Short mmCIF file of C-alpha atoms in Angstrom, two decimals:
data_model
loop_
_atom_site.label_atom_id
_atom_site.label_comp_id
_atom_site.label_asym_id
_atom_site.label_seq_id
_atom_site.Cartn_x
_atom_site.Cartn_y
_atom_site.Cartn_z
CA UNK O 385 -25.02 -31.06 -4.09
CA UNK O 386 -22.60 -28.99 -5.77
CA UNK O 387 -22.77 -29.86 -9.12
CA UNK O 388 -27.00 -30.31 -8.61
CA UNK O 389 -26.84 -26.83 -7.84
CA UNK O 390 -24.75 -25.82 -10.89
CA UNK O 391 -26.75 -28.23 -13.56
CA UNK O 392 -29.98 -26.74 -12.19
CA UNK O 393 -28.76 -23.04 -12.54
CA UNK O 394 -27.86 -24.35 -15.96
CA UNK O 395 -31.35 -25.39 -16.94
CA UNK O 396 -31.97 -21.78 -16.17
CA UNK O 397 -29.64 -19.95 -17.86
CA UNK O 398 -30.07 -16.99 -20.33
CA UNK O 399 -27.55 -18.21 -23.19
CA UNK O 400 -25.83 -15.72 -25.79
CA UNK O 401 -24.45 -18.61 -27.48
CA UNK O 402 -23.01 -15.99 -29.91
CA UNK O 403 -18.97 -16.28 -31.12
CA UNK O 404 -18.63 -12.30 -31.56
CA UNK O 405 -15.64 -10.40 -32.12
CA UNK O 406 -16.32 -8.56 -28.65
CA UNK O 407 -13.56 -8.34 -26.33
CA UNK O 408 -13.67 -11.03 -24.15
CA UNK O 409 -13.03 -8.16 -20.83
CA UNK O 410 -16.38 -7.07 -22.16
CA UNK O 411 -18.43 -9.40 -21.10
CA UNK O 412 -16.87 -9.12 -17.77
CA UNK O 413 -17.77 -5.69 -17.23
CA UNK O 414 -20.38 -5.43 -14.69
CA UNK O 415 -19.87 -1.85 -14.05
CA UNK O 416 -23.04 -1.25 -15.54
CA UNK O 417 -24.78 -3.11 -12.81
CA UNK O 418 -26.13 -3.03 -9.28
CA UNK O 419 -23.01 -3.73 -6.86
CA UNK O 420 -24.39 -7.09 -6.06
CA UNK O 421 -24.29 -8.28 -9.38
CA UNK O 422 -20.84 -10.08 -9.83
CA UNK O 423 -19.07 -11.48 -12.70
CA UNK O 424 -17.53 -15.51 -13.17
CA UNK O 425 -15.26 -16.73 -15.74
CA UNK O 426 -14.14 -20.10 -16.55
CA UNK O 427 -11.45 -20.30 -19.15
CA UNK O 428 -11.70 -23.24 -22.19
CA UNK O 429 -12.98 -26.07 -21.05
CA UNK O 430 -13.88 -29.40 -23.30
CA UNK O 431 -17.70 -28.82 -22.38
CA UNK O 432 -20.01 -26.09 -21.63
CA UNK O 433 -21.67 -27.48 -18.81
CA UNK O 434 -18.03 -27.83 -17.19
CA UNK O 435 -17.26 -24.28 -18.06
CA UNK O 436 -20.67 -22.71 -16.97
CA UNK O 437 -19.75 -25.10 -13.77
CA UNK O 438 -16.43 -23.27 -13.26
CA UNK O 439 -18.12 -19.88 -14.16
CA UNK O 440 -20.50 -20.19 -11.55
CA UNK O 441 -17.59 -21.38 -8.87
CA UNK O 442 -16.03 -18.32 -10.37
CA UNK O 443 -18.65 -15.72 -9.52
CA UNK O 444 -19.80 -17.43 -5.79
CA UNK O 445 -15.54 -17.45 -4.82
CA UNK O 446 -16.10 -13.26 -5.65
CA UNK O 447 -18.59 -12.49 -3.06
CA UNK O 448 -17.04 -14.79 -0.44
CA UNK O 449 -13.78 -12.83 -1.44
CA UNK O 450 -16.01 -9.60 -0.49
CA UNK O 451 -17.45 -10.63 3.07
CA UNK O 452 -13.27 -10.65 4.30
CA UNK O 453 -10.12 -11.78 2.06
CA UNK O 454 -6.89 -12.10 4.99
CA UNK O 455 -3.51 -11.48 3.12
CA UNK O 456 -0.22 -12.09 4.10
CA UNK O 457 3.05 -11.29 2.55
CA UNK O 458 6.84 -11.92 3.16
CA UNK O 459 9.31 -10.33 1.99
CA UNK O 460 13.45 -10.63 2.01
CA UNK O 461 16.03 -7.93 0.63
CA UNK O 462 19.44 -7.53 0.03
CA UNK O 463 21.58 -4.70 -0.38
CA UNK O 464 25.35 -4.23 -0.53
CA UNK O 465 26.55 -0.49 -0.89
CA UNK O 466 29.12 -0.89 -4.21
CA UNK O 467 26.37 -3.32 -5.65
CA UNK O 468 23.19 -1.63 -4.85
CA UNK O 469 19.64 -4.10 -4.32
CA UNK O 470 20.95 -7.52 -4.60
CA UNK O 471 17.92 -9.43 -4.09
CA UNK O 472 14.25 -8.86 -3.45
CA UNK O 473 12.33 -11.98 -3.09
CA UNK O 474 8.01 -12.11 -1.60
CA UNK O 475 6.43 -14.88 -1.02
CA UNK O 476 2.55 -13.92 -0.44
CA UNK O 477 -0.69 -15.43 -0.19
CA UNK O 478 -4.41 -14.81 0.43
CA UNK O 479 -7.25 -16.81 2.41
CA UNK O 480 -11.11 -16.74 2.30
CA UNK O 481 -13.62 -18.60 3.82
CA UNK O 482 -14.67 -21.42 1.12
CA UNK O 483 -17.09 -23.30 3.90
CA UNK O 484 -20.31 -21.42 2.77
CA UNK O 485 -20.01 -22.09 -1.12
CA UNK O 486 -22.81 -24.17 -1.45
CA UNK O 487 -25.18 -21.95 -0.02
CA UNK O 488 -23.73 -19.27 -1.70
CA UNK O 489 -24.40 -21.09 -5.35
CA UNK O 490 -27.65 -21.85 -4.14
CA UNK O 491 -28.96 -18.45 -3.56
CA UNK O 492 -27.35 -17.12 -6.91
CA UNK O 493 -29.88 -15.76 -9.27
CA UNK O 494 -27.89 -16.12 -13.34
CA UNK O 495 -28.70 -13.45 -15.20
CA UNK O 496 -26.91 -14.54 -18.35
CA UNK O 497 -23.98 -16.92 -19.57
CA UNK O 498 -21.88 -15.72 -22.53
CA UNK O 499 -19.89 -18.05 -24.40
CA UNK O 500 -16.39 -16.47 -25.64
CA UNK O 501 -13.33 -18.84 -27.07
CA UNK O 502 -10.97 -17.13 -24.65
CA UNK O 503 -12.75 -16.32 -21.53
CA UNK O 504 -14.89 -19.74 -21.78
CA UNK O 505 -17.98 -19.23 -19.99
CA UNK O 506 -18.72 -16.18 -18.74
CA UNK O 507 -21.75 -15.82 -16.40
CA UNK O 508 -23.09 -12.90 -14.83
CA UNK O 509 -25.25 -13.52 -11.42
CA UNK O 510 -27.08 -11.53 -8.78
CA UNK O 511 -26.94 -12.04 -5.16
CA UNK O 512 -30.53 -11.11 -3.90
CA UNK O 513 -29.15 -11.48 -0.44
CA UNK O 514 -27.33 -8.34 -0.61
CA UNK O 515 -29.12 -4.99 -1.63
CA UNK O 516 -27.99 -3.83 -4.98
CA UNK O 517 -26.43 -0.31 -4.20
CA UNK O 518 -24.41 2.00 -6.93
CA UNK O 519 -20.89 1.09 -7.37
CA UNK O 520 -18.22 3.20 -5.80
CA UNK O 521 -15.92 4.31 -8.70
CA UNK O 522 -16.49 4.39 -12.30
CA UNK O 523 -13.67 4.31 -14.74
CA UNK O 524 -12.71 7.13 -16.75
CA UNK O 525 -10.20 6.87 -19.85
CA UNK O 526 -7.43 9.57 -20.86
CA UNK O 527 -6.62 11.08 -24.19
CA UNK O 528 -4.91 7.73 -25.21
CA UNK O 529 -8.11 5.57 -24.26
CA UNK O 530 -6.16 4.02 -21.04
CA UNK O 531 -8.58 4.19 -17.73
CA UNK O 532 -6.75 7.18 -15.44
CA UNK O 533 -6.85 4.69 -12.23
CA UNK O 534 -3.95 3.22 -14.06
CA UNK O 535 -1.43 6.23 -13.24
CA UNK O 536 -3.76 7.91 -10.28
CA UNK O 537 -5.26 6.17 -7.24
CA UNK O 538 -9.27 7.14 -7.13
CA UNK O 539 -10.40 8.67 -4.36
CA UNK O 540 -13.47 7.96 -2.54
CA UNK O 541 -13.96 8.18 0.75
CA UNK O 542 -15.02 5.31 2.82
CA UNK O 543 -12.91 3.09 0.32
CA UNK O 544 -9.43 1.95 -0.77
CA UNK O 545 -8.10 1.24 -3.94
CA UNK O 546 -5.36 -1.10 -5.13
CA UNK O 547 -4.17 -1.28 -8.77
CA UNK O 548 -2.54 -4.78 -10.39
CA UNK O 549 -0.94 -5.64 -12.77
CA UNK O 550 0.36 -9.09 -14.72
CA UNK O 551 1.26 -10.10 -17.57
CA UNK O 552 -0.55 -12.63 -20.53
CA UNK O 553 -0.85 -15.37 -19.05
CA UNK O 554 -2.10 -18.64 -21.76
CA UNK O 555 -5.47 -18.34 -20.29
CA UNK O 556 -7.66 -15.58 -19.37
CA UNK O 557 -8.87 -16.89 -16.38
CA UNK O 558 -5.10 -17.46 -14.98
CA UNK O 559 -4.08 -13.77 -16.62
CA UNK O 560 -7.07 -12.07 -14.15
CA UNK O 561 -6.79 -14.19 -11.18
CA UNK O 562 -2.97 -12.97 -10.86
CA UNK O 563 -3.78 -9.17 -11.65
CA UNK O 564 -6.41 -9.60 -9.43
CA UNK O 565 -4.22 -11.07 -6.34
CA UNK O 566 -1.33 -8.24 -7.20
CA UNK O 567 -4.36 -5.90 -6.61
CA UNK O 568 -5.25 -7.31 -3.78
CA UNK O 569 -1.61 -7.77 -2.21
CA UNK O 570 -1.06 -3.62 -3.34
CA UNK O 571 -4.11 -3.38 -1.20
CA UNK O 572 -2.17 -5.09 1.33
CA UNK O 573 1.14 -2.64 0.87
CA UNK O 574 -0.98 0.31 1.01
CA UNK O 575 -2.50 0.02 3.93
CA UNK O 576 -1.01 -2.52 6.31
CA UNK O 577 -3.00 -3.52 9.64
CA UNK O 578 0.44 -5.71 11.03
CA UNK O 579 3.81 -5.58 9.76
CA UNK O 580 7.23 -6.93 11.32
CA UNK O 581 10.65 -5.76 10.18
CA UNK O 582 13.87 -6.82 11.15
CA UNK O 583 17.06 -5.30 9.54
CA UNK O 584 20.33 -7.10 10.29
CA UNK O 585 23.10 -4.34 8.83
CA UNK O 586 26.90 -4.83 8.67
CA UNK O 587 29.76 -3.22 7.49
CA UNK O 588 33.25 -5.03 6.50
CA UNK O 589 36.02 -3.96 4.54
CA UNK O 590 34.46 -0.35 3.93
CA UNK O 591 30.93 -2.02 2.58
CA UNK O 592 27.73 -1.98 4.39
CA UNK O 593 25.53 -5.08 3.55
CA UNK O 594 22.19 -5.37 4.60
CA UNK O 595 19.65 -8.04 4.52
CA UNK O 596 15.80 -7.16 5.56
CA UNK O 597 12.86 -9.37 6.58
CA UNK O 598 9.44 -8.09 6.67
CA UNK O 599 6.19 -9.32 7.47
CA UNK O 600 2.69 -8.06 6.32
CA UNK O 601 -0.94 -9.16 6.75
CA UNK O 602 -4.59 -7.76 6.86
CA UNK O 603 -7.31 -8.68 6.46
CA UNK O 604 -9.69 -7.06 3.60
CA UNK O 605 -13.49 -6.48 4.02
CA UNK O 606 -15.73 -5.39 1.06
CA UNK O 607 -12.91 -6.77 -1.69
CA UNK O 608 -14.22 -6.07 -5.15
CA UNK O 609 -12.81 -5.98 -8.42
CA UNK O 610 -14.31 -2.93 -10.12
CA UNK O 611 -12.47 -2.48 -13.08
CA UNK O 612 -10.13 -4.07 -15.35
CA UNK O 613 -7.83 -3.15 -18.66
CA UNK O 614 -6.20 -4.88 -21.32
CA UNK O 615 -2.90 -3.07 -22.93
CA UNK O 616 -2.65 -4.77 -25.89
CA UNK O 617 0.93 -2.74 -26.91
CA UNK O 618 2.61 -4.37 -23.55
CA UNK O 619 0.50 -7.50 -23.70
CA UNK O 620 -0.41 -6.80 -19.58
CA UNK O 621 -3.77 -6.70 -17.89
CA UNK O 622 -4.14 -4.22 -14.86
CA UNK O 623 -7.17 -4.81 -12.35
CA UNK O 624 -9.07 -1.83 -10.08
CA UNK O 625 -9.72 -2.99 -6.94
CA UNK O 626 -11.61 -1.49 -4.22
CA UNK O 627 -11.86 -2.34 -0.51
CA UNK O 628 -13.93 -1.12 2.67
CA UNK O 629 -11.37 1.52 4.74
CA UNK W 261 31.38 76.80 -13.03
CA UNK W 262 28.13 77.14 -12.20
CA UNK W 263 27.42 74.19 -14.34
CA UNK W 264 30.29 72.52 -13.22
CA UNK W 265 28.76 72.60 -9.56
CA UNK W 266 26.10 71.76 -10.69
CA UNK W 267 26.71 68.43 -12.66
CA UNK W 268 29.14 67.52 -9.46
CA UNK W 269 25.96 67.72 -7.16
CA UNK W 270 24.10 65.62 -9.40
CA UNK W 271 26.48 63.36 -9.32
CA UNK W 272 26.79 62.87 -5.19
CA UNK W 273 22.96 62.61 -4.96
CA UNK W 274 22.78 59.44 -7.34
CA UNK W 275 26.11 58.51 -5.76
CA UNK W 276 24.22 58.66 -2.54
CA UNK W 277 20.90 57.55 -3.71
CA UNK W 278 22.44 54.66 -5.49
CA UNK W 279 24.15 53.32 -2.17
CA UNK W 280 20.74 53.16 -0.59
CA UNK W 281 19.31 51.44 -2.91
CA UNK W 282 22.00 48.68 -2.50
CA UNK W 283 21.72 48.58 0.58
CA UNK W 284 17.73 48.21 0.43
CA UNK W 285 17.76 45.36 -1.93
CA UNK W 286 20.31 43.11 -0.14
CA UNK W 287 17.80 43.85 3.15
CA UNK W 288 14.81 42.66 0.96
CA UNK W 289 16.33 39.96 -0.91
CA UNK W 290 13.87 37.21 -1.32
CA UNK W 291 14.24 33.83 -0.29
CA UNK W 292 15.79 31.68 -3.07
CA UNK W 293 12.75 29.83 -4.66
CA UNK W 294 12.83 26.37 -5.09
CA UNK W 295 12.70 25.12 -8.59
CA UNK W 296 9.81 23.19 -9.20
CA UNK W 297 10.24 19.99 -10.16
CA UNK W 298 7.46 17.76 -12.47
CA UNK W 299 7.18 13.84 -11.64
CA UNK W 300 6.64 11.39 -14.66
CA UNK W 301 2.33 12.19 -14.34
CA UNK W 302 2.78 15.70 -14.41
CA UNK W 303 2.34 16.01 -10.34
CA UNK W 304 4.64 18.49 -8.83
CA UNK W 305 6.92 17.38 -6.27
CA UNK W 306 5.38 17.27 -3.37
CA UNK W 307 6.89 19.51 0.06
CA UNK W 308 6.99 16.05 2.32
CA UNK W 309 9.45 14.08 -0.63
CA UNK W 310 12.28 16.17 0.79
CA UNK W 311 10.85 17.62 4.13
CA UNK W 312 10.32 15.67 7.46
CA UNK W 313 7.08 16.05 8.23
CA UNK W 314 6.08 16.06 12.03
CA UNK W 315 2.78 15.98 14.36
CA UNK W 316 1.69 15.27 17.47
CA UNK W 317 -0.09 12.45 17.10
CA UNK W 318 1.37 10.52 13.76
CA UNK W 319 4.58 9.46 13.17
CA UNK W 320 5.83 9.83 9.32
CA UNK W 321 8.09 7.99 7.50
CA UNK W 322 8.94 8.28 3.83
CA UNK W 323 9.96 5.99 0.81
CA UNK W 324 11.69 5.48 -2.21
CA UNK W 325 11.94 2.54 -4.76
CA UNK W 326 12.44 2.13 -8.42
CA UNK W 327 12.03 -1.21 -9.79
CA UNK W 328 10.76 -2.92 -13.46
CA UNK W 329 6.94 -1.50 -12.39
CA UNK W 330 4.93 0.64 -10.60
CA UNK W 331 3.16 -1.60 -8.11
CA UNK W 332 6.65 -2.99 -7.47
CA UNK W 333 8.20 0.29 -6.90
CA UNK W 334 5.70 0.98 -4.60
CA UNK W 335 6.26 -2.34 -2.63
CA UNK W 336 9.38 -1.33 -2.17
CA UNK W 337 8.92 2.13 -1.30
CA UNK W 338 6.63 0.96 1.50
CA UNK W 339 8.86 -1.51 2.45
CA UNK W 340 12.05 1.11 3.10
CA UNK W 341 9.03 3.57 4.83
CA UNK W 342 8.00 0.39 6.96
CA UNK W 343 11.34 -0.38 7.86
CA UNK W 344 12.24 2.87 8.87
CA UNK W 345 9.46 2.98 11.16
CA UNK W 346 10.21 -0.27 12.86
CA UNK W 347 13.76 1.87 13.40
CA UNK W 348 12.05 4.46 14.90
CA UNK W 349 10.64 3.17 17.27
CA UNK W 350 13.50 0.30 18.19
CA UNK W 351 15.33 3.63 18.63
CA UNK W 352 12.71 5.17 21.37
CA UNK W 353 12.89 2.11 23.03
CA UNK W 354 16.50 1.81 23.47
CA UNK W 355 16.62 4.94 24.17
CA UNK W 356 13.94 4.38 27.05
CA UNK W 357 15.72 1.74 28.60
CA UNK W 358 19.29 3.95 28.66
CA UNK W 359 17.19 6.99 30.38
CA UNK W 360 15.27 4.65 32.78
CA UNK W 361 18.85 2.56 33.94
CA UNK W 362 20.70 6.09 34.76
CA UNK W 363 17.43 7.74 36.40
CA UNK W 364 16.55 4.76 38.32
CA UNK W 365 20.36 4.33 39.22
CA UNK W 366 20.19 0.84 38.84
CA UNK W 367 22.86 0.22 36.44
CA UNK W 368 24.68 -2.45 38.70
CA UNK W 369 21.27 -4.02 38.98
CA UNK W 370 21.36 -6.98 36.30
CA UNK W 371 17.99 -8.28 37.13
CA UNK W 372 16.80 -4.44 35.82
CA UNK W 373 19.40 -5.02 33.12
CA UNK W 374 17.44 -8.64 31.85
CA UNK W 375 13.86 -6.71 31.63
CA UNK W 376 14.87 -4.19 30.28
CA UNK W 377 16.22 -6.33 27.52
CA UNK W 378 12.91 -8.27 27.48
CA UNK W 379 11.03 -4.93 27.10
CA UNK W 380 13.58 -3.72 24.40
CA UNK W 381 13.53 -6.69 22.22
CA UNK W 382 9.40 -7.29 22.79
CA UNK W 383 9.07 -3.44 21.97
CA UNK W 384 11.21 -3.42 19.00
CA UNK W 385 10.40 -6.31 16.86
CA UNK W 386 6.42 -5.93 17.77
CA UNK W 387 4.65 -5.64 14.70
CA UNK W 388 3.77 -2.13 13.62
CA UNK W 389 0.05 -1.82 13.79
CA UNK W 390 -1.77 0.26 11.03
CA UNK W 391 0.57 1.81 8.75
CA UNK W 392 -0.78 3.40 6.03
CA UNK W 393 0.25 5.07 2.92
CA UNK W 394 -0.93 8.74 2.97
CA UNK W 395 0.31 10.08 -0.42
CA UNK W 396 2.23 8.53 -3.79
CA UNK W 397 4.60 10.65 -5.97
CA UNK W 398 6.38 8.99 -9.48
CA UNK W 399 9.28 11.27 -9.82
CA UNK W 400 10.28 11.98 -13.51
CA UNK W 401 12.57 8.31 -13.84
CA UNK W 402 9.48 6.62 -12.64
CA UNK W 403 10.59 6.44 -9.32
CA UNK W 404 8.05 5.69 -6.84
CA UNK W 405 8.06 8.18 -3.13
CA UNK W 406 5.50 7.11 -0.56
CA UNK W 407 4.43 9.03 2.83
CA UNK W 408 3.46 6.21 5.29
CA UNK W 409 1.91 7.16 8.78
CA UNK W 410 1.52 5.24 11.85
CA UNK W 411 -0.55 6.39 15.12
CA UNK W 412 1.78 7.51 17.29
CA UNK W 413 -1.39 5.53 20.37
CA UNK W 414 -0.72 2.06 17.99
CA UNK W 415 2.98 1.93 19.03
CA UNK W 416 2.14 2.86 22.92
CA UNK W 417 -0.39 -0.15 22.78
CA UNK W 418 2.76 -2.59 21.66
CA UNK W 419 4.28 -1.12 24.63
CA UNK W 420 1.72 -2.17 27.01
CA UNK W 421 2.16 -6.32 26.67
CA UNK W 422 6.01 -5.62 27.21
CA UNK W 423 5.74 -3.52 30.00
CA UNK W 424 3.55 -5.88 31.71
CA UNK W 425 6.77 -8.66 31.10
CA UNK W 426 9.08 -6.43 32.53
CA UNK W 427 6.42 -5.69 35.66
CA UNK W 428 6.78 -9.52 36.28
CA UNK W 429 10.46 -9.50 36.01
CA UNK W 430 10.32 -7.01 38.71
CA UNK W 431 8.19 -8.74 41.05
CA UNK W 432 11.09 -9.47 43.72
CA UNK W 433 12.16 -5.97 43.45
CA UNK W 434 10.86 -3.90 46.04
CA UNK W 435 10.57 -0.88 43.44
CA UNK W 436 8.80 -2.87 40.80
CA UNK W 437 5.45 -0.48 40.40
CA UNK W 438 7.42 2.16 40.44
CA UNK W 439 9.73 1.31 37.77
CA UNK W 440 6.89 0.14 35.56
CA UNK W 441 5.33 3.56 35.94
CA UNK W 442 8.36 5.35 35.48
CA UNK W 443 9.44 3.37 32.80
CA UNK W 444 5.51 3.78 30.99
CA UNK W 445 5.71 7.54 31.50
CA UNK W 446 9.52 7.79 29.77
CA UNK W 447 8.04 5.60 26.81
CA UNK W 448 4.98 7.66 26.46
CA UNK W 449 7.33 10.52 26.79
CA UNK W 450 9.70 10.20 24.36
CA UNK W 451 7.49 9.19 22.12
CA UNK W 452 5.54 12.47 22.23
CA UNK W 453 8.51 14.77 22.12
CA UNK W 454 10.90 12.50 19.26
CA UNK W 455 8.78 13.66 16.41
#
């Protein structure tokens, strides 16, 4: 039903078969457009039906990120007062609701697929189920052309904002997806609906050691990636994301 | 000699004049001004980085950390201002249960003793509900200080699943509503006044 779905938005499409020299963030941009326009990427595949396919999966798993994304995170420290931070280990993960997909593919309106040799297939839908409103934040770029969300948080009220980074991964789609989740997880650190913390300290032969545990989850509603940035000079990608507060 | 005088008063008056004037500007002297000091984005250090700030209602805890990024730094900034929260209040608690044994006079009283370890440990390690980072200040070795908050009513509704634990551990004691309440008004208490 799945892949029915995807061939038949397919037939649709609007396609840019064009191999330009634009950036392949670019065509991801969709700041440009109504909020419930959203943005899916596939990365290289050996076909373009396969990558439209995973373009498509893509852009639906970004508005069922939106309606509630739970996070959890868990973290482990050491310290030892003549060594300083031994260790600092997380482990963290995030959860969404995958059981509406289908219907969410199904009611996707494609309002054009780009072809790019890094990104793959890029496709660029509209959700008529939601009302398209203004986005919250647009981007703004200092003297060096780097967006200022980078260095300061934006403020808007009603909304939180989480910045991630990562660094190149081999392909585009697995570069975003992890400066994506560290935006989502700084979400997380920022504003924490349940944390535990347990401290176990001790002290021998005129040291203090301590070794800390700490829990954290939420759960986001209204998760959106609204901006992203490529710095070429450190080879790292940084994502802007926004939540409901 | 005349003159003489003359020159000699002169001298006595700014003598005299002089002293007051010492005198005045050690009375006025102004508070030493703190130097101030520039993070890495230009922000000026905020008052809260080295101040302990207090209210009624909000409990705040600051952060520090410095690691290979920013995002990192500020994990572990809010883990250290997290952590010293879950202190906190594992201090109020212990504290609660010290104040309650001597009022109560029940010291020799070891089934008071076992709830009030119940309600200590539940209290303690409960998870901190709603703590959120207020404000974010990169000091000039890109060091990352964060001001976390947490409702001072989210820690009193921990309380309340404990306290009902320790009201069932009391249920042979003829005292036991008592207790709870007393016990619920020195939580709520100290909480209020350990800002």
């Amino acid at each position: 039903m799945l892949l029915g779905a995807v061939l038949l938005l397919f037939g649709c499409r609007t396609v840019s078969n064009e191999q330009s020299q634009k950036d392949a963030l670019a065509y991801l941009d969709v700041s440009s457009h109504p909020s419930n326009v959203y943005v899916g990427l596939s990365g290289p595949y050996s076909t373009q039906e396969r990558m439209v396919e995973e373009a498509i999966l893509s852009a639906a798993k970004s508005i069922q990120l939106k309606k509630a994304l739970a996070l959890d995170s868990r973290l482990v420290t050491s310290y030892q007062s003549d060594k300083g931070l031994l260790s600092f280990a997380s482990d963290e993960a995030a959860f969404y609701d995958d059981t509406t997909m289908a219907e969410t593919i199904h009611a996707l309106e494609v309002l054009s697929v780009h072809f790019d040799p890094e990104a793959g297939a890029v496709v660029i839908v509209q959700d008529p189920r939601e009302s398209g409103k203004k986005r919250v934040y647009q981007s703004s770029y200092n003297e060096e052309g780097k967006p200022t969300w980078i260095t300061t948080y934006p403020k808007v009220d009603g909304y939180q904002f989480g910045v991630g980074s990562a660094k190149r991964h081999y392909f585009l789609n697995d570069s975003l997806e992890a400066t994506d989740f560290a935006a989502a997880q700084n979400l997380l650190d920022l504003k924490t609906e349940h944390a535990f913390s347990v401290e176990k300290v001790t002290t021998a032969n005129q040291q203090m050691e301590s070794h800390l545990y700490q829990a954290q989850r939420g759960l986001l509603k209204g998760f959106t990636i609204i901006a992203r940035y490529y710095d070429r000079a450190s080879q790292t990608y940084w994502s802007l994301a926004c939540a409901d507060e | 000699m005349k003159k003489w005088f003359v020159i000699l008063a002169l001298v006595m008056i700014s003598l005299v004049l002089s002293g007051c004037a010492s005198t005045a500007k050690v009375a006025e002297a102004p508070a030493p001004v703190r130097p101030v000091v520039i993070g890495a984005e230009g922000i000026p250090q905020p008052e809260w980085v080295y101040k302990t700030v207090s209210t009624q209602d909000v409990h705040y805890e600051t952060g520090y950390g410095k690691m290979s990024d920013k995002q990192n730094s500020i994990k572990r900034a809010t883990v250290e201002a997290k952590n010293k929260i879950a202190a906190w209040v594992s201090t109020q608690v212990k504290e609660v249960v010290v104040t309650y044994i001597n009022d109560a006079g029940s010291g020799a009283n070891r089934q008071a003793l076992d709830a009030m370890e119940v309600i200590s440990q539940q209290v303690a390690e409960a998870t901190l509900s709603g703590v959120t980072t207020e404000e974010i200040w990169v000091d000039a070795d890109n060091g990352v200080w964060v001001l976390c908050t947490i409702p001072i009513a989210n820690i009193q509704k921990s309380f309340e699943p404990a306290a009902e634990a320790v009201a069932e551990a009391f249920i042979e004691n003829e005292a036991a509503d008592a207790a709870n309440a007393k016990m619920k008004d020195a939580f709520a208490n100290l909480l209020k006044g350990a800002k």
